[in-house]
Each structure stands twice: as C-alpha cells, then as structure tokens.
C-alpha atoms as one frame of an Amber mdcrd trajectory, in Angstrom:
protein
  97.413 -11.341  12.175  96.912 -14.695  10.915  94.795 -15.754   8.083  92.256
 -17.122  10.498  91.928 -13.786  12.227  91.606 -11.967   8.917  88.890 -14.404
   7.776  87.034 -13.947  11.074  87.223 -10.173  10.735  85.965 -10.362   7.160
  83.157 -12.670   8.225  82.277 -10.348  11.120  82.344  -7.356   8.758  80.126
  -9.186   6.258  77.834 -10.268   9.059  77.579  -6.699  10.299  76.956  -5.436
   6.759  74.329  -8.116   6.227  72.729  -7.316   9.581  72.773  -3.595   8.788
  71.355  -4.256   5.293  68.784  -6.593   6.733  67.724  -4.074   9.376  67.619
  -1.374   6.728  65.529  -3.588   4.434  63.218  -4.532   7.307  62.805  -0.866
   8.165  61.984  -0.049   4.554  59.584  -3.000   4.317  57.883  -1.996   7.545
  57.635   1.591   6.309  56.151   0.344   3.033  53.747  -1.968   4.866  52.743
   0.863   7.188  52.234   3.107   4.168  50.182   0.365   2.485  48.174  -0.254
   5.674  47.602   3.463   6.116  46.637   3.767   2.447  44.232   0.835   2.621
  42.824   2.061   5.949  42.162   5.522   4.549  40.685   3.936   1.437  38.408
   1.731   3.574  37.413   4.724   5.705  36.633   6.720   2.564  34.509   3.850
   1.220  32.705   3.569   4.545  32.017   7.293   4.610  30.716   7.127   1.029
  28.445   4.177   1.873  27.106   5.974   4.954  26.389   9.046   2.849  24.555
   6.944   0.236  22.546   5.219   2.980  21.533   8.498   4.605  20.525   9.981
   1.250  18.532   6.859   0.350  16.708   6.924   3.681  15.908  10.624   3.247
  14.661  10.007  -0.283  12.463   7.139   0.906  11.039   9.260   3.737  10.213
  12.045   1.256   8.562   9.494  -1.054   6.492   8.117   1.833   5.330  11.595
   2.871   4.518  12.575  -0.705   2.431   9.450  -1.357   0.599   9.856   1.964
  -0.274  13.451   1.025  -1.416  12.376  -2.448  -3.572   9.646  -0.896  -5.203
  12.152   1.467  -5.890  14.539  -1.421  -7.386  11.691  -3.450  -9.674  10.679
  -0.583 -10.898  14.249  -0.197 -11.934  14.459  -3.845 -12.857  10.805  -4.464
 -16.602  11.420  -4.389 -16.480  14.550  -6.536 -17.372  12.664  -9.711 -20.277
  10.846  -8.064 -21.617  13.999  -6.468 -21.537  15.900  -9.760 -23.521  13.040
 -11.355 -26.070  13.133  -8.515 -26.661  16.899  -8.637 -29.238  16.688 -11.492
 -31.113  14.012  -9.544 -31.095  16.238  -6.466 -32.424  19.121  -8.570 -35.217
  16.878  -9.900 -36.115  15.803  -6.350 -36.303  19.460  -5.304 -38.621  20.261
  -8.235 -40.761  17.205  -7.409 -41.129  18.324  -3.807 -42.181  21.806  -4.919
 -44.718  20.400  -7.365 -46.174  18.110  -4.669 -47.142  21.176  -2.679 -48.856
  22.787  -5.652 -50.619  19.868  -7.322 -53.334  17.540  -6.133 -52.970  15.099
  -9.066 -51.513  11.956  -7.479 -50.884  10.145 -10.770 -48.741  13.001 -12.110
 -46.736  13.073  -8.851 -46.154   9.318  -8.997 -44.977   9.528 -12.608 -42.594
  12.366 -11.730 -41.186  10.456  -8.753 -40.829   7.339 -10.896 -38.797   9.326
 -13.457 -36.531  10.719 -10.725 -36.102   7.229  -9.248 -35.090   5.772 -12.632
 -32.607   8.609 -13.125 -31.055   7.931  -9.699 -30.920   4.202 -10.385 -29.233
   4.836 -13.746 -26.552   7.098 -12.210 -25.747   4.561  -9.486 -25.523   1.720
 -12.008 -23.131   3.779 -14.144 -20.893   4.130 -11.101 -20.890   0.345 -10.530
 -23.579  -0.026  -7.853 -25.697  -3.142  -8.345 -28.338  -4.723  -6.118 -27.781
  -8.300  -4.977 -30.669 -10.269  -6.460 -32.182 -12.749  -4.018 -35.605 -14.173
  -3.483 -37.338 -16.447  -1.037 -36.109 -20.013  -1.390 -32.504 -19.152  -2.341
 -29.663 -20.763  -0.438 -28.128 -18.686   2.350 -24.656 -17.401   1.407 -22.747
 -15.700   4.238 -20.607 -13.876   1.662 -23.680 -12.015   0.394 -26.320 -12.289
   3.112 -26.692 -11.369   6.754 -29.135 -13.494   8.734 -31.168 -11.177  10.947
 -33.316 -13.863  12.505 -34.452 -17.434  12.109 -38.086 -18.503  12.035 -39.771
 -21.879  11.707 -39.767 -22.783   8.020 -43.235 -22.643   6.405 -42.339 -25.761
   4.411 -39.671 -28.467   4.448 -37.887 -27.172   1.316 -37.289 -23.770   2.986
 -35.352 -25.192   5.941 -31.923 -23.527   6.004 -32.909 -21.301   3.105 -33.980
 -17.681   2.799 -37.616 -17.174   3.790 -37.828 -13.377   3.459 -35.644 -10.417
   2.471 -35.770  -7.508   4.916 -33.257  -5.175   3.233 -31.608  -5.341  -0.180
 -27.856  -5.814  -0.424 -25.565  -3.973  -2.842 -22.233  -4.496  -4.541 -19.963
  -1.756  -5.821 -17.734  -2.984  -8.644 -18.141  -6.620  -7.531 -17.373  -5.823
  -3.854 -20.155  -6.185  -1.310 -20.758  -2.834   0.361 -23.998  -3.819   2.113
 -25.054  -7.351   2.898 -28.688  -8.306   2.224 -30.558  -8.714   5.496 -32.610
 -11.905   5.346 -34.702 -14.228   7.480 -33.704 -17.901   7.477 -36.078 -20.834
   7.849 -35.325 -23.268  10.647
C-alpha cells in the first residue's frame, strides 16, 4: 500500500468516525429537543389546565354572588315598607278611634278637631319619611318635570296663557324624586 492509499484510508476512517459522531450527536440533540419539546408541551398543558380551572371557579363564584345578591334584593323588597308601616300603625289606630267616636257623638266640632289631629299626625309621619307635596298655584309656569297637563282651557287673562290655571290633584316627591305628578289645567 502506498502512502496515498494509507492517507485515503485514514481520511475515510476519519470521515466515517466524524459521520458516526455527527449522527450520534444529532440523535442526542434530537432526543434532547424532543425531551425539551415534550417538557414544554406538558408545562403548557399544565398551565392551560390550571387557567381553565381558575376560570371555571371564577365563573362559579360569580354565579353564586349573582344569586346571593338577587336573593338579598328580593328579601329587602319584601321588608322595605316595614318601617313605614310601623310608623303608620298609630295613625291607623287613631283613625279607628275617630270612626268609633263619630258613631257615638253628635258634636261636629269635636269630631273635626279629632280628625284634624289625626291628619296632622299622618302628615308628620309622611314628612319624616321624605314625602313632600309639590307646591304650585295658579299662575305658575308649567314644568313637565313636575306637572301633568290634564286639559287646556281658554286663559281667563293674557298673563295666564301657557301657565297653570288650576290644580286638580297635588303632586308629591319622595326624597327629591317625583312619585306623583301634579295634575293641572293649562291656559291656552
């Protein structure tokens, strides 16, 4: 064998070793990459599962909160007038006594005084709870936020055109909110 042949054999042997080493390294790298991919995939799946669990729990908690507040609201509405009714019971008792005394007595002045006292008591209780009458009189400007025009009549004078001529029914506010509009007649 000549030196050329020996060099070729050595080069072929080195090439084969390098190829074998390279294939071995590639195999190891692929195995490592696969292990890394599998590790990151399982990690991502675990994170996804954890996020789904948190989402489901949050939705369940919100649904429970919604149901609880709806139940509390219904309970509050059922007992909302309890305070007002307990305040009105003495007035109702006074009205009952006044009715009984009307049957027994013939003194009209005494009956009127008794009814006036009961009326003032009722008015006081309603004012304590925030009920106030809307004060209007003939000649005031019409305000659609406070008044309801029932009808329109020819104005008795020029200054009453487009203004309130008469009040048919009082209006009321409860804590600054209109609960009944005043029914009025407007001059045309």
